[in-house]
Tab-separated table of N, CA and C in Angstrom:
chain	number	residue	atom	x	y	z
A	260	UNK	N	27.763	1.493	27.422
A	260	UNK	CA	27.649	2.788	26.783
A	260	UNK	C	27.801	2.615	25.283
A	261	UNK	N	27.276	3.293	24.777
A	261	UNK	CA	26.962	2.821	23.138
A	261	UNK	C	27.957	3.857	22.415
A	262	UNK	N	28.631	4.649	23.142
A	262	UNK	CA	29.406	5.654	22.014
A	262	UNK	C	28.780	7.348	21.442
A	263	UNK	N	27.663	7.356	21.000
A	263	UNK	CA	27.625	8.299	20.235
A	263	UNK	C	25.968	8.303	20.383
A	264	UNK	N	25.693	9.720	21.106
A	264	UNK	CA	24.129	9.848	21.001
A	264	UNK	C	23.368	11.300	20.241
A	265	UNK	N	24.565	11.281	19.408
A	265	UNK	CA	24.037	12.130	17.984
A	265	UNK	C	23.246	10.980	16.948
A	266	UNK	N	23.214	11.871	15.314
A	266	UNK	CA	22.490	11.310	14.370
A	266	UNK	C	23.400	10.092	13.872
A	267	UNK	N	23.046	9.132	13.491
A	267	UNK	CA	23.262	7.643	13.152
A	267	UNK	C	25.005	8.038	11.699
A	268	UNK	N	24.352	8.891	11.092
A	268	UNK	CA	25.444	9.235	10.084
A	268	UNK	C	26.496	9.897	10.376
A	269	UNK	N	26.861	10.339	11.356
A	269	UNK	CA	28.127	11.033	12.375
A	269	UNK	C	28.670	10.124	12.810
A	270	UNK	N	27.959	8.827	13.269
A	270	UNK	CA	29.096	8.034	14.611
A	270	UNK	C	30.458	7.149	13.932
A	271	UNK	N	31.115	7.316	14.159
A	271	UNK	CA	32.355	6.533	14.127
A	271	UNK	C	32.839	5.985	15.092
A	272	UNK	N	32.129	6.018	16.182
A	272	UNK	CA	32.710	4.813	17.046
A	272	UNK	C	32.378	3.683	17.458
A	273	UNK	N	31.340	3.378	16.535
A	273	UNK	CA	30.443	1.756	16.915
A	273	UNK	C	30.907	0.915	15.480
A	274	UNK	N	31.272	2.041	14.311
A	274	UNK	CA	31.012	1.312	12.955
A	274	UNK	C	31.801	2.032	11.783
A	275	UNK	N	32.499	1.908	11.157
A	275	UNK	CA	33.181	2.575	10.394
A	275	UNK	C	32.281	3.034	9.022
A	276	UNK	N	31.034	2.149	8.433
A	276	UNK	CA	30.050	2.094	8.006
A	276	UNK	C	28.683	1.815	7.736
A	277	UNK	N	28.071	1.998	7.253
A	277	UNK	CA	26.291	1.967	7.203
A	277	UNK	C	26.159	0.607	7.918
A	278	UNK	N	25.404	-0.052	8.709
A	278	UNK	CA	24.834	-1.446	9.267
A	278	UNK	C	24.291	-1.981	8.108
A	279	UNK	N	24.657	-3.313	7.832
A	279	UNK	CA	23.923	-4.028	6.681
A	279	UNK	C	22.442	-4.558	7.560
A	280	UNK	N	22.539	-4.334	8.701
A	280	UNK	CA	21.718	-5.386	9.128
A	280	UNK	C	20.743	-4.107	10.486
A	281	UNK	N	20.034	-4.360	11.684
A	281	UNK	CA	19.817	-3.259	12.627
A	281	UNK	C	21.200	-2.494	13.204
A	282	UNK	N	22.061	-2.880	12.965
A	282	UNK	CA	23.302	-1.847	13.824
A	282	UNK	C	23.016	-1.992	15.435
A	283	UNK	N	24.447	-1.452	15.588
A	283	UNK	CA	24.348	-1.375	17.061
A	283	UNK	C	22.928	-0.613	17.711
A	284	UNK	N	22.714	-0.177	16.968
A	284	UNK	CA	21.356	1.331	17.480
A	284	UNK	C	20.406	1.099	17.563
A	285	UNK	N	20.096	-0.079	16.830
A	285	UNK	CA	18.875	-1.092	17.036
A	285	UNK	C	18.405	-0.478	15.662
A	286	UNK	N	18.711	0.629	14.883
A	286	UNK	CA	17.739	1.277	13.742
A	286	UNK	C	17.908	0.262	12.575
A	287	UNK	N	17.418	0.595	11.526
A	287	UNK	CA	18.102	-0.390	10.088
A	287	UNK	C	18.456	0.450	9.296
A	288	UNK	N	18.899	-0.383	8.333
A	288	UNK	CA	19.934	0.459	7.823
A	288	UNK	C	19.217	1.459	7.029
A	289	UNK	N	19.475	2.080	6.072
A	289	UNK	CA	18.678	3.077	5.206
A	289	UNK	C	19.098	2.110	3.732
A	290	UNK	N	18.069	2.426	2.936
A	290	UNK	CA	17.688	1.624	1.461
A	290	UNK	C	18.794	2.538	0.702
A	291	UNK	N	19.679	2.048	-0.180
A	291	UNK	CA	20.485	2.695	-0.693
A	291	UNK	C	20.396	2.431	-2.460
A	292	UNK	N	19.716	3.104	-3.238
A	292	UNK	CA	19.692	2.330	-4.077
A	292	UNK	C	20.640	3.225	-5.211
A	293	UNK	N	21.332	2.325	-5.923
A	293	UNK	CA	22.752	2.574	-6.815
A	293	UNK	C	23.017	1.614	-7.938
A	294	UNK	N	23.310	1.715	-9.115
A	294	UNK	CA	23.847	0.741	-10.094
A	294	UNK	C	24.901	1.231	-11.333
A	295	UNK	N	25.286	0.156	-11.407
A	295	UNK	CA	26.259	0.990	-12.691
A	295	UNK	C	26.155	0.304	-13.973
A	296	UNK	N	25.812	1.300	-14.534
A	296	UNK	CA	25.950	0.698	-16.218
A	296	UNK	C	27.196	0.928	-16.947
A	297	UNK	N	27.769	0.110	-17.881
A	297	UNK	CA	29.161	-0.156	-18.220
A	297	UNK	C	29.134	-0.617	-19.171
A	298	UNK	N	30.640	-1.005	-20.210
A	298	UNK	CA	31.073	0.612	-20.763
A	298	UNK	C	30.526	1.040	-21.878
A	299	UNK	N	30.909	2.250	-22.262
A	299	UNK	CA	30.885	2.415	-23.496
A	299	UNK	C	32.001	2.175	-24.226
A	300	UNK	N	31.494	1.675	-25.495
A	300	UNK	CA	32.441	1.362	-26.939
A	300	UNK	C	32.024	2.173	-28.096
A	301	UNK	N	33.427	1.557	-28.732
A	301	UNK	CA	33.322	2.829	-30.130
A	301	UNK	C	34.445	1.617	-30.741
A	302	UNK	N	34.116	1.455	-32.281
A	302	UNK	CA	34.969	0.718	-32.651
A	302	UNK	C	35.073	1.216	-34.298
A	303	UNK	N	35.772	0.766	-35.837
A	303	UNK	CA	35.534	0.652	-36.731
A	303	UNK	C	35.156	-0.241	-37.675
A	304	UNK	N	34.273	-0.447	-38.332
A	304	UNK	CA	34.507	-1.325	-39.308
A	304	UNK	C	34.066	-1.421	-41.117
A	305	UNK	N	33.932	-2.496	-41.811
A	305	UNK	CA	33.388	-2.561	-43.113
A	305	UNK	C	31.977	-2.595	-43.037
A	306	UNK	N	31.612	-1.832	-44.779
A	306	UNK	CA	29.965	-1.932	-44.613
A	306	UNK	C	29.699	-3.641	-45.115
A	307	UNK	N	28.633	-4.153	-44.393
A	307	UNK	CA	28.032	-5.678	-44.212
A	307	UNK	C	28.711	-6.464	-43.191
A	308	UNK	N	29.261	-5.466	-41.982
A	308	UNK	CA	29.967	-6.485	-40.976
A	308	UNK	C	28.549	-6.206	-39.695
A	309	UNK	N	28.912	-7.149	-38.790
A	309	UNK	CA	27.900	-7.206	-37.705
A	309	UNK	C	28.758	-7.041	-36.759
A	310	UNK	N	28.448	-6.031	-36.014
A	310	UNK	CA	28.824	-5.481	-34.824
A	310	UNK	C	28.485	-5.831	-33.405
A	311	UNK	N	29.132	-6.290	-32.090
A	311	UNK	CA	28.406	-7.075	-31.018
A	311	UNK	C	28.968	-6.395	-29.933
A	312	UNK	N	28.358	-5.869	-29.268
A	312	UNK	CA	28.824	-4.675	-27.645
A	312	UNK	C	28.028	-5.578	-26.526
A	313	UNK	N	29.070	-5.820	-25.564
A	313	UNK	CA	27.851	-6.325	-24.278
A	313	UNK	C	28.186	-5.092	-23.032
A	314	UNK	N	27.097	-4.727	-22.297
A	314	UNK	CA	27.080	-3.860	-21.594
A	314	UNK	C	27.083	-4.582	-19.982
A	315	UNK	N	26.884	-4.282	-18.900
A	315	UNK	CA	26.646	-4.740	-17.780
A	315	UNK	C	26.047	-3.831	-16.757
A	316	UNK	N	24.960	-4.199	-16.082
A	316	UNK	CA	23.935	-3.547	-15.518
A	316	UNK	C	23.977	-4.464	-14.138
A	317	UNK	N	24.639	-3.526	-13.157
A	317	UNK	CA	24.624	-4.333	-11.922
A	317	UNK	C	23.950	-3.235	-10.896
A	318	UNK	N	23.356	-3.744	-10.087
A	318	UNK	CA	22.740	-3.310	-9.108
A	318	UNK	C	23.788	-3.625	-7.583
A	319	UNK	N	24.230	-2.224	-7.369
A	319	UNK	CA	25.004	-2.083	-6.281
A	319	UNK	C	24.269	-1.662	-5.243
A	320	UNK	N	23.252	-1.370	-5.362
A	320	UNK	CA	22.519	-0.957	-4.083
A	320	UNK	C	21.868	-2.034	-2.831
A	321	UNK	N	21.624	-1.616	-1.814
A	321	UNK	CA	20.824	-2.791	-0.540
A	321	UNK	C	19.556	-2.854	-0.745
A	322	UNK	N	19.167	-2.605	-2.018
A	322	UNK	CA	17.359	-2.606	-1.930
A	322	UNK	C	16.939	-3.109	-3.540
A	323	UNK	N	16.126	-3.989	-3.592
A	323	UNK	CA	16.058	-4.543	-4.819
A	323	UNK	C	15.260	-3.074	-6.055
A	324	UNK	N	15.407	-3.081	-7.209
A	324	UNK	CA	15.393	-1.861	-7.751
A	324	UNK	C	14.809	-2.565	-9.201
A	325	UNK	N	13.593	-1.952	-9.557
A	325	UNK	CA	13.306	-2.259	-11.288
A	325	UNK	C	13.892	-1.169	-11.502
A	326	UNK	N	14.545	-1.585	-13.323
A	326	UNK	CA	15.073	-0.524	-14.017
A	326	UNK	C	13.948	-0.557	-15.272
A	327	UNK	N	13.675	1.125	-15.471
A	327	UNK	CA	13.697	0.979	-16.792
A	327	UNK	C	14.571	0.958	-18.163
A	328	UNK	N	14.161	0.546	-19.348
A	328	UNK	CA	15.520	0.455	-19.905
A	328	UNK	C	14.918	1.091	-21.173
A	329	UNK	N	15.272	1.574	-21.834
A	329	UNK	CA	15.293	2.437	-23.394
A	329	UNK	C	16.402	2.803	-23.915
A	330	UNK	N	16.525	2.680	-25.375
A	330	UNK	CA	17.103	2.722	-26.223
A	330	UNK	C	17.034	3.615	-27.467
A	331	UNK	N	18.251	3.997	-28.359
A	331	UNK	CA	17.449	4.286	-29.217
A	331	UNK	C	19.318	4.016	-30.390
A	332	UNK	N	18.956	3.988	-31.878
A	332	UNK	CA	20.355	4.062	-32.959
A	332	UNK	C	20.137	5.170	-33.976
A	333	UNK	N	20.979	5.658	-34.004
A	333	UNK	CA	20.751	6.890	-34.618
A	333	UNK	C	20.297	6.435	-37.015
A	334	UNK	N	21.388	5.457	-36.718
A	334	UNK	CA	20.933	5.113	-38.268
A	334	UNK	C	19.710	3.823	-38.564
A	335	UNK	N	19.352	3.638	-37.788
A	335	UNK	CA	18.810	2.094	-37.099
A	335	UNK	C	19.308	0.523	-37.476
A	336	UNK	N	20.368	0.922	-37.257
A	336	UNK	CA	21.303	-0.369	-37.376
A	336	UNK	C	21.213	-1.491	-36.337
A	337	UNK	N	21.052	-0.831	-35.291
A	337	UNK	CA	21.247	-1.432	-33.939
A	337	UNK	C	20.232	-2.286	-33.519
A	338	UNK	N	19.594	-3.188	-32.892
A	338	UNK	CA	18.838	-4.268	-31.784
A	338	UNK	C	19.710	-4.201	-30.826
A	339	UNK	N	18.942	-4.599	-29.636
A	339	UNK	CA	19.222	-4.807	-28.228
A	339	UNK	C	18.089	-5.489	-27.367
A	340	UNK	N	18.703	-6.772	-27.086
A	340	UNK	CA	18.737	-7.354	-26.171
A	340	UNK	C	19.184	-7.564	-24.754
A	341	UNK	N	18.680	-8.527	-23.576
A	341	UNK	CA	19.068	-8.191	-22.697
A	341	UNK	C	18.827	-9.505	-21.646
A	342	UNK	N	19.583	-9.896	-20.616
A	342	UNK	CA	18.968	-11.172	-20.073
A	342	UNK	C	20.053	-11.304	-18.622
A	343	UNK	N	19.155	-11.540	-17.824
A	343	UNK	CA	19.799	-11.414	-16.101
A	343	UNK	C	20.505	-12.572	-16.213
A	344	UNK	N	22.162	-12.061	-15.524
A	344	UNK	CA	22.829	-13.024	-15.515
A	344	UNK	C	22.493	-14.320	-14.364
A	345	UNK	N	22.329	-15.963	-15.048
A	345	UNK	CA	22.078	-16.663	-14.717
A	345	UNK	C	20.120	-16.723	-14.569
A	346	UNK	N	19.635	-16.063	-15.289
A	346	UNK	CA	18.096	-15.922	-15.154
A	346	UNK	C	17.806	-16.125	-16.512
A	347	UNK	N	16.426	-15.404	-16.804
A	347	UNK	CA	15.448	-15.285	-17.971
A	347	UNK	C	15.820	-13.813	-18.710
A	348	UNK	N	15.548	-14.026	-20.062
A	348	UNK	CA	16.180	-12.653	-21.311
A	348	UNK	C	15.106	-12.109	-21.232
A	349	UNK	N	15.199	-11.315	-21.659
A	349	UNK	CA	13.788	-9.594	-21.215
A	349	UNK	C	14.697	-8.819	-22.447
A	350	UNK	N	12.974	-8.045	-22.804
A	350	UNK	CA	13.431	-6.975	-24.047
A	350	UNK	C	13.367	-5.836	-23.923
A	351	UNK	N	13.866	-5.136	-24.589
A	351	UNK	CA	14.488	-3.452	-24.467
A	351	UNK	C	13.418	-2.684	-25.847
A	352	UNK	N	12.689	-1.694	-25.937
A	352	UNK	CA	12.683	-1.075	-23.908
A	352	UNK	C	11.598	-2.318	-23.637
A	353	UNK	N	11.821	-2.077	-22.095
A	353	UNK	CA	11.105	-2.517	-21.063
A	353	UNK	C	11.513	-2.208	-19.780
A	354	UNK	N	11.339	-3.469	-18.420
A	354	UNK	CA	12.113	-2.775	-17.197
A	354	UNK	C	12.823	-3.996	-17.010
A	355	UNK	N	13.506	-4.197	-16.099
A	355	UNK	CA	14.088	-5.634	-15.256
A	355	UNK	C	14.002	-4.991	-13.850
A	356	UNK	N	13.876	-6.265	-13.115
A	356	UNK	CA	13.869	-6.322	-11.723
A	356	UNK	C	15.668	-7.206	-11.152
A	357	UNK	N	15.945	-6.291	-10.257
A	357	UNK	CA	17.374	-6.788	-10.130
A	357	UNK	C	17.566	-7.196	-8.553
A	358	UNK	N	18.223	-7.922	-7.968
A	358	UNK	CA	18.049	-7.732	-6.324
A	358	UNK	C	19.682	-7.352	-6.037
A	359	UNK	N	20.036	-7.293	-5.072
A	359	UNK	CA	21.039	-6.079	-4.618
A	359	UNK	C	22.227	-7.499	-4.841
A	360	UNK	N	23.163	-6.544	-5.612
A	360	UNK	CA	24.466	-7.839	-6.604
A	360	UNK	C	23.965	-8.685	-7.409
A	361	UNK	N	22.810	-8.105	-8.167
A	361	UNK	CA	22.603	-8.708	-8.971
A	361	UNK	C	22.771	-8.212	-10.275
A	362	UNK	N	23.067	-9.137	-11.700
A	362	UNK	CA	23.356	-8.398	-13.089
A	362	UNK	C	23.346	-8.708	-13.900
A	363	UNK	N	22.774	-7.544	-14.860
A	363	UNK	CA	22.232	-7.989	-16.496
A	363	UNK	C	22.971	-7.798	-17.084
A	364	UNK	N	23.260	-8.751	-18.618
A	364	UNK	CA	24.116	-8.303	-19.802
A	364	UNK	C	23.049	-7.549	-20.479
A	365	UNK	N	23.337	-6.575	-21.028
A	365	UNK	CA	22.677	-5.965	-22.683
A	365	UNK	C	23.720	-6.230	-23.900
A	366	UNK	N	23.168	-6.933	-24.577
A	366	UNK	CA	23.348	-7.033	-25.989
A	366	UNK	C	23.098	-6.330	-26.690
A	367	UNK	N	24.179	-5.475	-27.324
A	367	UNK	CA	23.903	-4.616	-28.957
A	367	UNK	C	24.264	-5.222	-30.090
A	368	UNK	N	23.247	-5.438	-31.072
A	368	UNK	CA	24.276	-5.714	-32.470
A	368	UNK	C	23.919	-4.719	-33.370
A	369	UNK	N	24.863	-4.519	-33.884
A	369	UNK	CA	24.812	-3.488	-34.532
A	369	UNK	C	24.901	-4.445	-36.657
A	370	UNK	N	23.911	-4.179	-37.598
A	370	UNK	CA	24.395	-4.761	-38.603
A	370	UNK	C	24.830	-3.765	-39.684
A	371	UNK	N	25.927	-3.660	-39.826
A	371	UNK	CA	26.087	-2.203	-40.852
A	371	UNK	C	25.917	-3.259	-42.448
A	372	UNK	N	24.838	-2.008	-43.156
A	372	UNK	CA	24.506	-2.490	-44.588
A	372	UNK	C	25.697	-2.497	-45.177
A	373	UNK	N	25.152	-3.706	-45.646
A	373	UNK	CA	26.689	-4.017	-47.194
A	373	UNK	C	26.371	-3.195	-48.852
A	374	UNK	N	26.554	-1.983	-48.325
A	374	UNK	CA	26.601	-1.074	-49.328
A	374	UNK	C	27.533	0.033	-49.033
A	375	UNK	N	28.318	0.607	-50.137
A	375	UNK	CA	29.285	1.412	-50.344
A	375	UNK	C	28.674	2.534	-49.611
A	376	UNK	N	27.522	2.723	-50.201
A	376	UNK	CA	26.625	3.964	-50.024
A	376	UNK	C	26.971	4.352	-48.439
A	377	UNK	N	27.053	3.513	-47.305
A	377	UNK	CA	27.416	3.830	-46.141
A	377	UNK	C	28.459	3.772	-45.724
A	378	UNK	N	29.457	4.363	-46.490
A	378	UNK	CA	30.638	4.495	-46.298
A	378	UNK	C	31.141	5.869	-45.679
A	379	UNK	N	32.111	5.990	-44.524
A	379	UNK	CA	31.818	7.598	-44.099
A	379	UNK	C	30.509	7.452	-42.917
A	380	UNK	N	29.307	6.634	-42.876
A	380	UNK	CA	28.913	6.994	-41.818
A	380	UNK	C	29.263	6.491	-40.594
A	381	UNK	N	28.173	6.802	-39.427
A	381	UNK	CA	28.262	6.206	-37.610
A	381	UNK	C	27.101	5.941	-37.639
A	382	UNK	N	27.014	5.038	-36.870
A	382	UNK	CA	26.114	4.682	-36.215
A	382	UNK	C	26.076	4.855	-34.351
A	383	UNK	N	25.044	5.872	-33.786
A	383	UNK	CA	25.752	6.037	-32.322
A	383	UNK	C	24.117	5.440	-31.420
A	384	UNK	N	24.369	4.276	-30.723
A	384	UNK	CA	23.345	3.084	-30.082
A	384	UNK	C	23.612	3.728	-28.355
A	385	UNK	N	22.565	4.341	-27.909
A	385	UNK	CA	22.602	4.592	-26.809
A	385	UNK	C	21.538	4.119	-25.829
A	386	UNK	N	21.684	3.242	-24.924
A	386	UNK	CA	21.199	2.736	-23.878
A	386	UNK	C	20.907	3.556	-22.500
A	387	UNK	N	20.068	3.752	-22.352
A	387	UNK	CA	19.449	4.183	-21.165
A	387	UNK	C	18.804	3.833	-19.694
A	388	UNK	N	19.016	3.510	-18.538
A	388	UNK	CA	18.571	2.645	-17.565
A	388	UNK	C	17.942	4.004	-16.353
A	389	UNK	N	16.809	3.497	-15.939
A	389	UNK	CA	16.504	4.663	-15.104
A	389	UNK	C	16.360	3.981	-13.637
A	390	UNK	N	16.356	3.856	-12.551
A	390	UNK	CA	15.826	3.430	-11.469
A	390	UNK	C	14.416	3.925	-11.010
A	391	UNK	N	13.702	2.759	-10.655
A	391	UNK	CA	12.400	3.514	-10.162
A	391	UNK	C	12.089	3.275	-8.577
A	392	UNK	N	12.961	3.023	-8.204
A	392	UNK	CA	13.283	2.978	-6.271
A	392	UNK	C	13.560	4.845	-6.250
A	393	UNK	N	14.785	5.342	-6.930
A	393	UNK	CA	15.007	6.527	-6.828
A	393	UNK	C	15.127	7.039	-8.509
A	394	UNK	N	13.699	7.797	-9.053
A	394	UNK	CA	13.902	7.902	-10.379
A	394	UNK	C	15.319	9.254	-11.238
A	395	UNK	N	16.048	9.337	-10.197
A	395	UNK	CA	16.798	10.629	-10.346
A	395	UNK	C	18.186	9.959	-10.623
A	396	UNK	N	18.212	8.693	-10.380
A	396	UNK	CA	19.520	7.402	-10.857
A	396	UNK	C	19.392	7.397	-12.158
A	397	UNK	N	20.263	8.022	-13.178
A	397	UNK	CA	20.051	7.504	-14.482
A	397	UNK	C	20.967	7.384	-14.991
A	398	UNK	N	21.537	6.562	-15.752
A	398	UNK	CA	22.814	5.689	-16.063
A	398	UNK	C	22.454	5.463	-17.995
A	399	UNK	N	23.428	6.299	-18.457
A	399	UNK	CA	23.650	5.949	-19.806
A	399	UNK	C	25.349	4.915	-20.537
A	400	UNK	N	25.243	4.320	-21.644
A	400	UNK	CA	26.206	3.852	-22.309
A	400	UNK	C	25.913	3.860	-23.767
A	401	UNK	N	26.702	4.316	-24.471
A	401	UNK	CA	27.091	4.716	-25.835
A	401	UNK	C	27.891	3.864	-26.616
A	402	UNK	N	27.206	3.654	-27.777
A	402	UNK	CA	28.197	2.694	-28.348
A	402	UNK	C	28.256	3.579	-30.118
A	403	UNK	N	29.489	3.837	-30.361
A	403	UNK	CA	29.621	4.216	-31.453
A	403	UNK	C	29.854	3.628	-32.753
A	404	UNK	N	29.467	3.364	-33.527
A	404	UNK	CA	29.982	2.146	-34.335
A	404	UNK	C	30.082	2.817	-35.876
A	405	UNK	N	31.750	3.148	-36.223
A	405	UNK	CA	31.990	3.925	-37.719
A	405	UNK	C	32.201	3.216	-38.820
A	406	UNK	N	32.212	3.441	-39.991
A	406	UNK	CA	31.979	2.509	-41.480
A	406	UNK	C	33.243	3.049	-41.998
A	407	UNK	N	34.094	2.696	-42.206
A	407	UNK	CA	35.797	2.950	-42.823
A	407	UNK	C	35.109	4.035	-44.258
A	408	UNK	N	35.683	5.255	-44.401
A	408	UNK	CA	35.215	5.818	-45.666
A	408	UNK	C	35.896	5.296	-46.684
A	409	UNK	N	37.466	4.317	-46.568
A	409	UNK	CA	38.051	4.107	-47.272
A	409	UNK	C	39.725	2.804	-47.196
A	410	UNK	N	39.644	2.096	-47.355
A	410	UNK	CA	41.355	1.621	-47.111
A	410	UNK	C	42.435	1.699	-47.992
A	411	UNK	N	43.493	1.803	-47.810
A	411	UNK	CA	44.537	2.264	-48.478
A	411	UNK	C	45.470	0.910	-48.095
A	412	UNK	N	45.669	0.173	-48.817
A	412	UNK	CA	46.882	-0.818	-49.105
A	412	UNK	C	48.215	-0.493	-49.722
A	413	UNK	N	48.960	-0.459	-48.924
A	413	UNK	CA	50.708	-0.287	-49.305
A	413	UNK	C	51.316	-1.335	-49.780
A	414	UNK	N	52.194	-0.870	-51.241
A	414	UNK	CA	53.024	-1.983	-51.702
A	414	UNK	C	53.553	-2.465	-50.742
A	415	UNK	N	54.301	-3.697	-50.331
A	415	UNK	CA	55.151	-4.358	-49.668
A	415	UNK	C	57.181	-4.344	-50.880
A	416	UNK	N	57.381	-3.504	-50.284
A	416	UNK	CA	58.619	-3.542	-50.622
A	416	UNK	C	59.553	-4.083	-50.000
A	417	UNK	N	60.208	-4.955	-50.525
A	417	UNK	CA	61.490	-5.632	-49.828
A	417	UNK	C	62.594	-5.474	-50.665
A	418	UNK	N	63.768	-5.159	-50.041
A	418	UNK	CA	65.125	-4.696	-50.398
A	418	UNK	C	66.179	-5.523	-50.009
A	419	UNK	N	67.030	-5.615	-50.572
A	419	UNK	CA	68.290	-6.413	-49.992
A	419	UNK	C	67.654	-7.742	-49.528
A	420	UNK	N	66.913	-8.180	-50.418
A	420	UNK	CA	66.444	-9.206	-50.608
A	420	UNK	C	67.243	-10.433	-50.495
């Protein structure tokens, strides 16, 4: 007796979860497709410093999945790169093909101009990944990157010297 002769997503008594493989039921499993893009950063720094964010694009789903990928920097400071871990580098935009646990780094650099003049601003680099297994998966990360408007250095006073 097999347990349960309702719909496949009710039974709890053959399987506590989805069959990776036909299941007891003889059916297969259903294509699940899922990924996570990760994290966002925000940091500060001087104008003429170079800025470096790595992101991670893993494919958690049971069904292999191209992503598309787009970008955009609000001051255009930013490039982005991108390259499957342990594979070949691919450029942004474009798509990658991922198979299920599989994962990309994205590279941001961000180069803030070595001029005063950008002092006080942001720069905000946002990455975009869409799935085209299920195009309604869409996964963003933000990277903020601010220019110090100013530093303030304190005497060093020592007493009882």
């Amino acid at each position: 007796w097999q347990g349960h002769a309702g719909p496949l997503d009710t039974c709890t008594v053959c399987h506590a979860s989805w069959p990776t493989g036909s299941g007891p039921h003889g059916r297969p499993a259903p294509t699940t497709p899922a990924f996570v893009l990760e994290p966002d950063r925000t940091s500060v720094h001087d104008p003429g410093e170079q800025v470096v964010y790595l992101h991670g694009l893993h494919n958690i789903g049971n069904v292999a999945d191209t992503y598309n990928l787009t970008w955009s920097s609000s001051q255009g400071w930013a490039t982005v790169a991108g390259a499957v871990v342990g594979g070949d580098p691919f450029t942004l935009p474009g798509s990658v093909l991922l198979q299920p646990d599989q994962s990309a780094v994205l590279t941001v650099t961000v180069d803030i101009p070595a001029s005063s003049a950008v002092r006080g601003l942001h720069d905000t680099t946002i990455i975009t990944a869409a799935s085209t297994v299920s195009p309604t998966l869409i996964g963003h990360v933000t990277d903020v990157t601010r220019v110090v408007w100013m530093r303030i250095y304190l005497p060093l006073v020592v007493r009882n010297w």
